[in-house]
PDB file of C-alpha atoms in Angstrom:
ATOM      1  CA  LYS C   1     142.633 103.996  13.519  1.00  0.00           C
ATOM      2  CA  ARG C   2     143.270 106.559  11.526  1.00  0.00           C
ATOM      3  CA  GLU C   3     144.072 110.202  12.095  1.00  0.00           C
ATOM      4  CA  ARG C   4     142.714 112.926  10.160  1.00  0.00           C
ATOM      5  CA  TYR C   5     145.216 115.725   8.670  1.00  0.00           C
ATOM      6  CA  PHE C   6     144.856 119.313   7.671  1.00  0.00           C
ATOM      7  CA  PRO C   7     147.031 122.348   6.817  1.00  0.00           C
ATOM      8  CA  GLY C   8     148.095 123.925  10.199  1.00  0.00           C
ATOM      9  CA  LYS C   9     147.125 121.323  12.546  1.00  0.00           C
ATOM     10  CA  ARG C  10     149.803 121.667  14.901  1.00  0.00           C
ATOM     11  CA  LEU C  11     151.024 117.862  15.938  1.00  0.00           C
ATOM     12  CA  TRP C  12     152.776 115.657  18.022  1.00  0.00           C
ATOM     13  CA  LEU C  13     155.701 113.715  16.120  1.00  0.00           C
ATOM     14  CA  TYR C  14     158.759 111.322  17.185  1.00  0.00           C
ATOM     15  CA  VAL C  15     161.615 111.164  15.304  1.00  0.00           C
ATOM     16  CA  ASP C  16     161.848 107.628  14.755  1.00  0.00           C
ATOM     17  CA  ARG C  17     165.595 107.286  12.616  1.00  0.00           C
ATOM     18  CA  VAL C  18     167.621 109.506  10.339  1.00  0.00           C
ATOM     19  CA  GLY C  19     169.160 108.619   7.482  1.00  0.00           C
ATOM     20  CA  LEU C  20     170.148 108.594   3.691  1.00  0.00           C
ATOM     21  CA  SER C  21     168.641 108.032   0.795  1.00  0.00           C
ATOM     22  CA  ALA C  22     169.111 108.396  -2.735  1.00  0.00           C
ATOM     23  CA  LYS C  23     167.226 111.402  -2.129  1.00  0.00           C
ATOM     24  CA  GLY C  24     169.263 112.907   0.385  1.00  0.00           C
ATOM     25  CA  PRO C  25     169.047 113.392   3.906  1.00  0.00           C
ATOM     26  CA  GLN C  26     165.654 111.345   5.350  1.00  0.00           C
ATOM     27  CA  ILE C  27     163.511 111.826   8.554  1.00  0.00           C
ATOM     28  CA  ILE C  28     161.467 109.226   9.180  1.00  0.00           C
ATOM     29  CA  LEU C  29     158.328 110.728  11.864  1.00  0.00           C
ATOM     30  CA  SER C  30     156.248 108.881  13.520  1.00  0.00           C
ATOM     31  CA  ARG C  31     152.717 109.424  14.891  1.00  0.00           C
ATOM     32  CA  THR C  32     152.325 105.596  16.697  1.00  0.00           C
ATOM     33  CA  HIS C  33     155.648 104.872  18.635  1.00  0.00           C
ATOM     34  CA  LYS C  34     155.082 104.318  22.055  1.00  0.00           C
ATOM     35  CA  ALA C  35     157.940 106.641  22.774  1.00  0.00           C
ATOM     36  CA  LEU C  36     156.177 109.195  21.617  1.00  0.00           C
ATOM     37  CA  VAL C  37     153.050 109.138  24.484  1.00  0.00           C
ATOM     38  CA  LYS C  38     156.255 109.126  27.465  1.00  0.00           C
ATOM     39  CA  HIS C  39     157.955 111.780  26.106  1.00  0.00           C
ATOM     40  CA  ILE C  40     153.717 114.072  26.023  1.00  0.00           C
ATOM     41  CA  MET C  41     153.774 112.516  29.464  1.00  0.00           C
ATOM     42  CA  GLU C  42     157.096 114.277  30.048  1.00  0.00           C
ATOM     43  CA  VAL C  43     156.117 117.348  28.897  1.00  0.00           C
ATOM     44  CA  GLU C  44     152.189 117.492  30.501  1.00  0.00           C
ATOM     45  CA  ILE C  45     153.184 115.929  33.945  1.00  0.00           C
ATOM     46  CA  PRO C  46     155.402 118.603  36.378  1.00  0.00           C
ATOM     47  CA  GLU C  47     156.521 115.398  38.372  1.00  0.00           C
ATOM     48  CA  ILE C  48     157.290 113.095  36.223  1.00  0.00           C
ATOM     49  CA  ALA C  49     159.626 116.439  34.575  1.00  0.00           C
ATOM     50  CA  THR C  50     161.281 116.612  37.484  1.00  0.00           C
ATOM     51  CA  GLY C  51     162.020 113.153  38.179  1.00  0.00           C
ATOM     52  CA  GLU C  52     159.424 112.354  41.157  1.00  0.00           C
ATOM     53  CA  VAL C  53     157.597 110.033  39.375  1.00  0.00           C
ATOM     54  CA  GLU C  54     159.893 107.614  36.667  1.00  0.00           C
ATOM     55  CA  ILE C  55     158.045 105.861  33.412  1.00  0.00           C
ATOM     56  CA  LYS C  56     159.293 102.424  33.237  1.00  0.00           C
ATOM     57  CA  ALA C  57     157.908 100.643  30.795  1.00  0.00           C
ATOM     58  CA  VAL C  58     155.314 101.502  28.125  1.00  0.00           C
ATOM     59  CA  ALA C  59     153.301  99.561  25.633  1.00  0.00           C
ATOM     60  CA  ARG C  60     151.042 100.526  23.565  1.00  0.00           C
ATOM     61  CA  ASP C  61     148.264  99.393  20.733  1.00  0.00           C
ATOM     62  CA  ALA C  62     148.849 102.669  18.723  1.00  0.00           C
ATOM     63  CA  GLY C  63     145.383 105.026  18.342  1.00  0.00           C
ATOM     64  CA  PHE C  64     143.310 102.379  20.141  1.00  0.00           C
ATOM     65  CA  ARG C  65     145.231 102.257  23.599  1.00  0.00           C
ATOM     66  CA  SER C  66     148.599 102.428  25.869  1.00  0.00           C
ATOM     67  CA  LYS C  67     149.453 100.958  29.328  1.00  0.00           C
ATOM     68  CA  ILE C  68     152.301 102.407  31.254  1.00  0.00           C
ATOM     69  CA  ALA C  69     154.048 101.895  34.255  1.00  0.00           C
ATOM     70  CA  VAL C  70     155.345 104.250  36.808  1.00  0.00           C
ATOM     71  CA  PHE C  71     157.190 104.607  40.138  1.00  0.00           C
ATOM     72  CA  SER C  72     158.742 107.278  42.527  1.00  0.00           C
ATOM     73  CA  ASP C  73     160.670 106.329  45.633  1.00  0.00           C
ATOM     74  CA  ASP C  74     158.963 109.499  47.583  1.00  0.00           C
ATOM     75  CA  LYS C  75     156.760 107.650  49.637  1.00  0.00           C
ATOM     76  CA  ASN C  76     154.775 110.733  49.857  1.00  0.00           C
ATOM     77  CA  VAL C  77     153.731 111.406  45.846  1.00  0.00           C
ATOM     78  CA  ASP C  78     151.164 108.920  44.463  1.00  0.00           C
ATOM     79  CA  PRO C  79     152.793 108.342  40.896  1.00  0.00           C
ATOM     80  CA  VAL C  80     149.827 106.965  39.217  1.00  0.00           C
ATOM     81  CA  GLY C  81     147.730 109.540  41.138  1.00  0.00           C
ATOM     82  CA  ALA C  82     150.128 112.528  39.498  1.00  0.00           C
ATOM     83  CA  CYS C  83     149.654 111.159  36.128  1.00  0.00           C
ATOM     84  CA  ILE C  84     145.824 110.890  36.630  1.00  0.00           C
ATOM     85  CA  GLY C  85     145.313 114.157  37.523  1.00  0.00           C
ATOM     86  CA  GLN C  86     142.048 114.888  40.647  1.00  0.00           C
ATOM     87  CA  ARG C  87     138.741 113.774  37.447  1.00  0.00           C
ATOM     88  CA  GLY C  88     142.299 112.566  34.906  1.00  0.00           C
ATOM     89  CA  ALA C  89     142.555 116.511  34.624  1.00  0.00           C
ATOM     90  CA  ARG C  90     146.279 115.755  34.081  1.00  0.00           C
ATOM     91  CA  ILE C  91     145.773 112.528  31.808  1.00  0.00           C
ATOM     92  CA  GLN C  92     142.873 113.964  29.190  1.00  0.00           C
ATOM     93  CA  PRO C  93     145.272 116.314  27.630  1.00  0.00           C
ATOM     94  CA  VAL C  94     148.051 113.477  27.326  1.00  0.00           C
ATOM     95  CA  MET C  95     144.439 111.525  25.189  1.00  0.00           C
ATOM     96  CA  GLU C  96     143.442 114.424  23.283  1.00  0.00           C
ATOM     97  CA  GLU C  97     147.056 114.816  21.711  1.00  0.00           C
ATOM     98  CA  LEU C  98     147.298 111.141  20.875  1.00  0.00           C
ATOM     99  CA  ALA C  99     143.638 112.355  19.222  1.00  0.00           C
ATOM    100  CA  GLY C 100     141.374 110.369  21.597  1.00  0.00           C
ATOM    101  CA  GLU C 101     143.612 107.039  22.629  1.00  0.00           C
ATOM    102  CA  ARG C 102     142.789 105.522  25.717  1.00  0.00           C
ATOM    103  CA  VAL C 103     145.788 105.640  28.801  1.00  0.00           C
ATOM    104  CA  ASP C 104     145.651 103.375  30.944  1.00  0.00           C
ATOM    105  CA  VAL C 105     148.700 103.886  34.087  1.00  0.00           C
ATOM    106  CA  ILE C 106     149.229 101.643  36.992  1.00  0.00           C
ATOM    107  CA  GLU C 107     151.664 101.449  39.696  1.00  0.00           C
ATOM    108  CA  TRP C 108     155.472  99.433  38.430  1.00  0.00           C
ATOM    109  CA  SER C 109     156.563  97.174  40.841  1.00  0.00           C
ATOM    110  CA  ALA C 110     159.455  94.515  41.169  1.00  0.00           C
ATOM    111  CA  ASP C 111     157.324  91.986  42.023  1.00  0.00           C
ATOM    112  CA  PRO C 112     156.617  89.848  38.796  1.00  0.00           C
ATOM    113  CA  ILE C 113     153.291  88.620  40.692  1.00  0.00           C
ATOM    114  CA  GLU C 114     152.521  91.847  41.315  1.00  0.00           C
ATOM    115  CA  LEU C 115     153.290  94.310  38.121  1.00  0.00           C
ATOM    116  CA  LEU C 116     151.528  91.543  35.811  1.00  0.00           C
ATOM    117  CA  THR C 117     148.458  91.538  38.284  1.00  0.00           C
ATOM    118  CA  ARG C 118     148.136  95.561  37.801  1.00  0.00           C
ATOM    119  CA  ALA C 119     149.428  94.970  34.061  1.00  0.00           C
ATOM    120  CA  LEU C 120     145.920  93.053  33.492  1.00  0.00           C
ATOM    121  CA  GLN C 121     143.762  95.199  35.092  1.00  0.00           C
ATOM    122  CA  PRO C 122     140.706  95.534  34.646  1.00  0.00           C
ATOM    123  CA  ALA C 123     140.424  91.791  34.807  1.00  0.00           C
ATOM    124  CA  LYS C 124     140.775  89.897  38.282  1.00  0.00           C
ATOM    125  CA  ILE C 125     142.910  87.057  38.781  1.00  0.00           C
ATOM    126  CA  GLY C 126     142.936  83.792  40.253  1.00  0.00           C
ATOM    127  CA  LYS C 127     145.862  82.603  40.774  1.00  0.00           C
ATOM    128  CA  MET C 128     149.496  83.084  38.818  1.00  0.00           C
ATOM    129  CA  PHE C 129     152.704  80.813  38.326  1.00  0.00           C
ATOM    130  CA  ILE C 130     155.891  81.968  36.851  1.00  0.00           C
ATOM    131  CA  VAL C 131     157.495  78.816  34.818  1.00  0.00           C
ATOM    132  CA  ASN C 132     160.357  80.911  33.988  1.00  0.00           C
ATOM    133  CA  ASP C 133     161.306  84.148  35.244  1.00  0.00           C
ATOM    134  CA  GLU C 134     164.133  85.565  33.087  1.00  0.00           C
ATOM    135  CA  ASP C 135     164.792  85.147  29.281  1.00  0.00           C
ATOM    136  CA  PHE C 136     167.056  82.237  28.351  1.00  0.00           C
ATOM    137  CA  LYS C 137     168.829  79.871  25.820  1.00  0.00           C
ATOM    138  CA  ASP C 138     167.915  76.861  25.933  1.00  0.00           C
ATOM    139  CA  GLU C 139     171.333  75.018  25.689  1.00  0.00           C
ATOM    140  CA  GLU C 140     169.685  71.552  23.723  1.00  0.00           C
ATOM    141  CA  SER C 141     167.673  73.408  20.950  1.00  0.00           C
ATOM    142  CA  GLY C 142     169.257  76.551  20.636  1.00  0.00           C
ATOM    143  CA  LYS C 143     166.068  78.564  21.249  1.00  0.00           C
ATOM    144  CA  PHE C 144     165.903  81.984  22.931  1.00  0.00           C
ATOM    145  CA  VAL C 145     162.829  81.425  25.171  1.00  0.00           C
ATOM    146  CA  LYS C 146     161.131  83.991  26.672  1.00  0.00           C
ATOM    147  CA  LYS C 147     160.560  84.790  30.492  1.00  0.00           C
ATOM    148  CA  ARG C 148     156.583  82.999  30.820  1.00  0.00           C
ATOM    149  CA  VAL C 149     153.349  82.533  33.486  1.00  0.00           C
ATOM    150  CA  ALA C 150     150.414  80.957  33.756  1.00  0.00           C
ATOM    151  CA  VAL C 151     147.251  83.372  34.806  1.00  0.00           C
ATOM    152  CA  PHE C 152     143.813  81.676  35.786  1.00  0.00           C
ATOM    153  CA  VAL C 153     141.061  83.361  35.894  1.00  0.00           C
ATOM    154  CA  GLU C 154     137.267  82.625  36.509  1.00  0.00           C
ATOM    155  CA  GLU C 155     136.056  81.966  33.138  1.00  0.00           C
ATOM    156  CA  GLU C 156     133.358  84.978  32.972  1.00  0.00           C
ATOM    157  CA  ASP C 157     136.685  86.970  33.678  1.00  0.00           C
ATOM    158  CA  ARG C 158     138.746  85.564  30.623  1.00  0.00           C
ATOM    159  CA  ALA C 159     137.268  87.536  27.500  1.00  0.00           C
ATOM    160  CA  MET C 160     138.354  90.856  30.127  1.00  0.00           C
ATOM    161  CA  ALA C 161     141.400  89.465  30.711  1.00  0.00           C
ATOM    162  CA  ILE C 162     142.267  88.744  26.726  1.00  0.00           C
ATOM    163  CA  GLY C 163     141.086  91.686  25.697  1.00  0.00           C
ATOM    164  CA  LYS C 164     139.378  92.879  22.483  1.00  0.00           C
ATOM    165  CA  LYS C 165     140.828  90.883  19.407  1.00  0.00           C
ATOM    166  CA  GLY C 166     144.095  89.903  22.116  1.00  0.00           C
ATOM    167  CA  GLN C 167     143.962  93.785  22.817  1.00  0.00           C
ATOM    168  CA  ASN C 168     144.356  93.497  27.082  1.00  0.00           C
ATOM    169  CA  ILE C 169     146.363  90.276  27.514  1.00  0.00           C
ATOM    170  CA  ARG C 170     149.097  91.115  24.529  1.00  0.00           C
ATOM    171  CA  LEU C 171     149.521  95.455  26.251  1.00  0.00           C
ATOM    172  CA  ALA C 172     150.537  93.353  29.503  1.00  0.00           C
ATOM    173  CA  THR C 173     152.907  91.257  27.609  1.00  0.00           C
ATOM    174  CA  ASP C 174     154.741  94.013  26.285  1.00  0.00           C
ATOM    175  CA  LEU C 175     154.839  95.891  29.208  1.00  0.00           C
ATOM    176  CA  THR C 176     156.226  93.604  31.590  1.00  0.00           C
ATOM    177  CA  GLY C 177     158.099  91.686  29.254  1.00  0.00           C
ATOM    178  CA  PHE C 178     155.970  88.052  30.025  1.00  0.00           C
ATOM    179  CA  GLU C 179     155.152  85.648  28.001  1.00  0.00           C
ATOM    180  CA  ILE C 180     151.257  85.447  29.370  1.00  0.00           C
ATOM    181  CA  ASP C 181     149.194  81.356  28.972  1.00  0.00           C
ATOM    182  CA  MET C 182     145.839  82.126  30.096  1.00  0.00           C
ATOM    183  CA  TYR C 183     143.611  79.747  31.993  1.00  0.00           C
ATOM    184  CA  ASN C 184     140.393  78.943  33.870  1.00  0.00           C
ATOM    185  CA  LEU C 185     141.011  79.274  37.026  1.00  0.00           C
ATOM    186  CA  ASP C 186     139.547  75.542  37.427  1.00  0.00           C
ATOM    187  CA  GLU C 187     142.434  74.294  35.494  1.00  0.00           C
ATOM    188  CA  TYR C 188     145.296  75.114  37.746  1.00  0.00           C
ATOM    189  CA  GLU C 189     145.456  71.896  39.979  1.00  0.00           C
ATOM    190  CA  ALA C 190     145.755  69.886  36.980  1.00  0.00           C
ATOM    191  CA  PHE C 191     148.725  72.703  35.558  1.00  0.00           C
ATOM    192  CA  MET C 192     150.643  72.260  38.630  1.00  0.00           C
ATOM    193  CA  LYS C 193     150.455  68.207  38.945  1.00  0.00           C
ATOM    194  CA  GLN C 194     151.727  68.901  34.750  1.00  0.00           C
ATOM    195  CA  PHE C 195     154.501  70.975  35.505  1.00  0.00           C
ATOM    196  CA  GLU C 196     155.950  68.658  38.366  1.00  0.00           C
ATOM    197  CA  LYS C 197     155.366  65.737  36.912  1.00  0.00           C
ATOM    198  CA  MET C 198     158.096  67.665  34.067  1.00  0.00           C
ATOM    199  CA  GLN C 199     160.346  69.062  36.487  1.00  0.00           C
ATOM    200  CA  ALA C 200     160.612  65.845  37.648  1.00  0.00           C
ATOM    201  CA  GLU C 201     161.179  64.186  34.392  1.00  0.00           C
ATOM    202  CA  GLU C 202     163.549  66.739  33.148  1.00  0.00           C
ATOM    203  CA  SER C 203     165.975  66.327  37.251  1.00  0.00           C
TER     204      SER C 203
END
């Protein structure tokens, strides 16, 4: 989504990098970098500024939608509520600074299943199976393999889980670090049998 700028308009900008060009010093500024969302949240939300609420991860489709995972080790603080505010009063100024970009806030969890379930909202997840829970280098092929999860949803929830043009699943992947394979819920048993067979062959 393109923004329109005019003389005198005040904008939040992220300093992406500073370097030297043939014409001299060069500063590259960005409105699309996901760190910009984090910085605006730090300014607009007091609990983030004071450290009561921590931003654990940010995923962004600039101009359209961001997903942010937040956490607080203070049991008396609701990290999501602190960011959204009553009737969206706190998150609204953040979205306005981002020219109307939608900002979804979820609570971060150290449990990958819980985190992935929240990251894929608003879709309802039927079952989930973690294929591998950490990145590794395959010794045979020498290829780098990312952590991966198989997600099973009812057929009517599949489109929502994937999102328009794959946006929801892409943001969830970026937010959690997991490559996500999406299946219909009725494929779960066949998938597990195939996975167990492959594991037996490898052992």
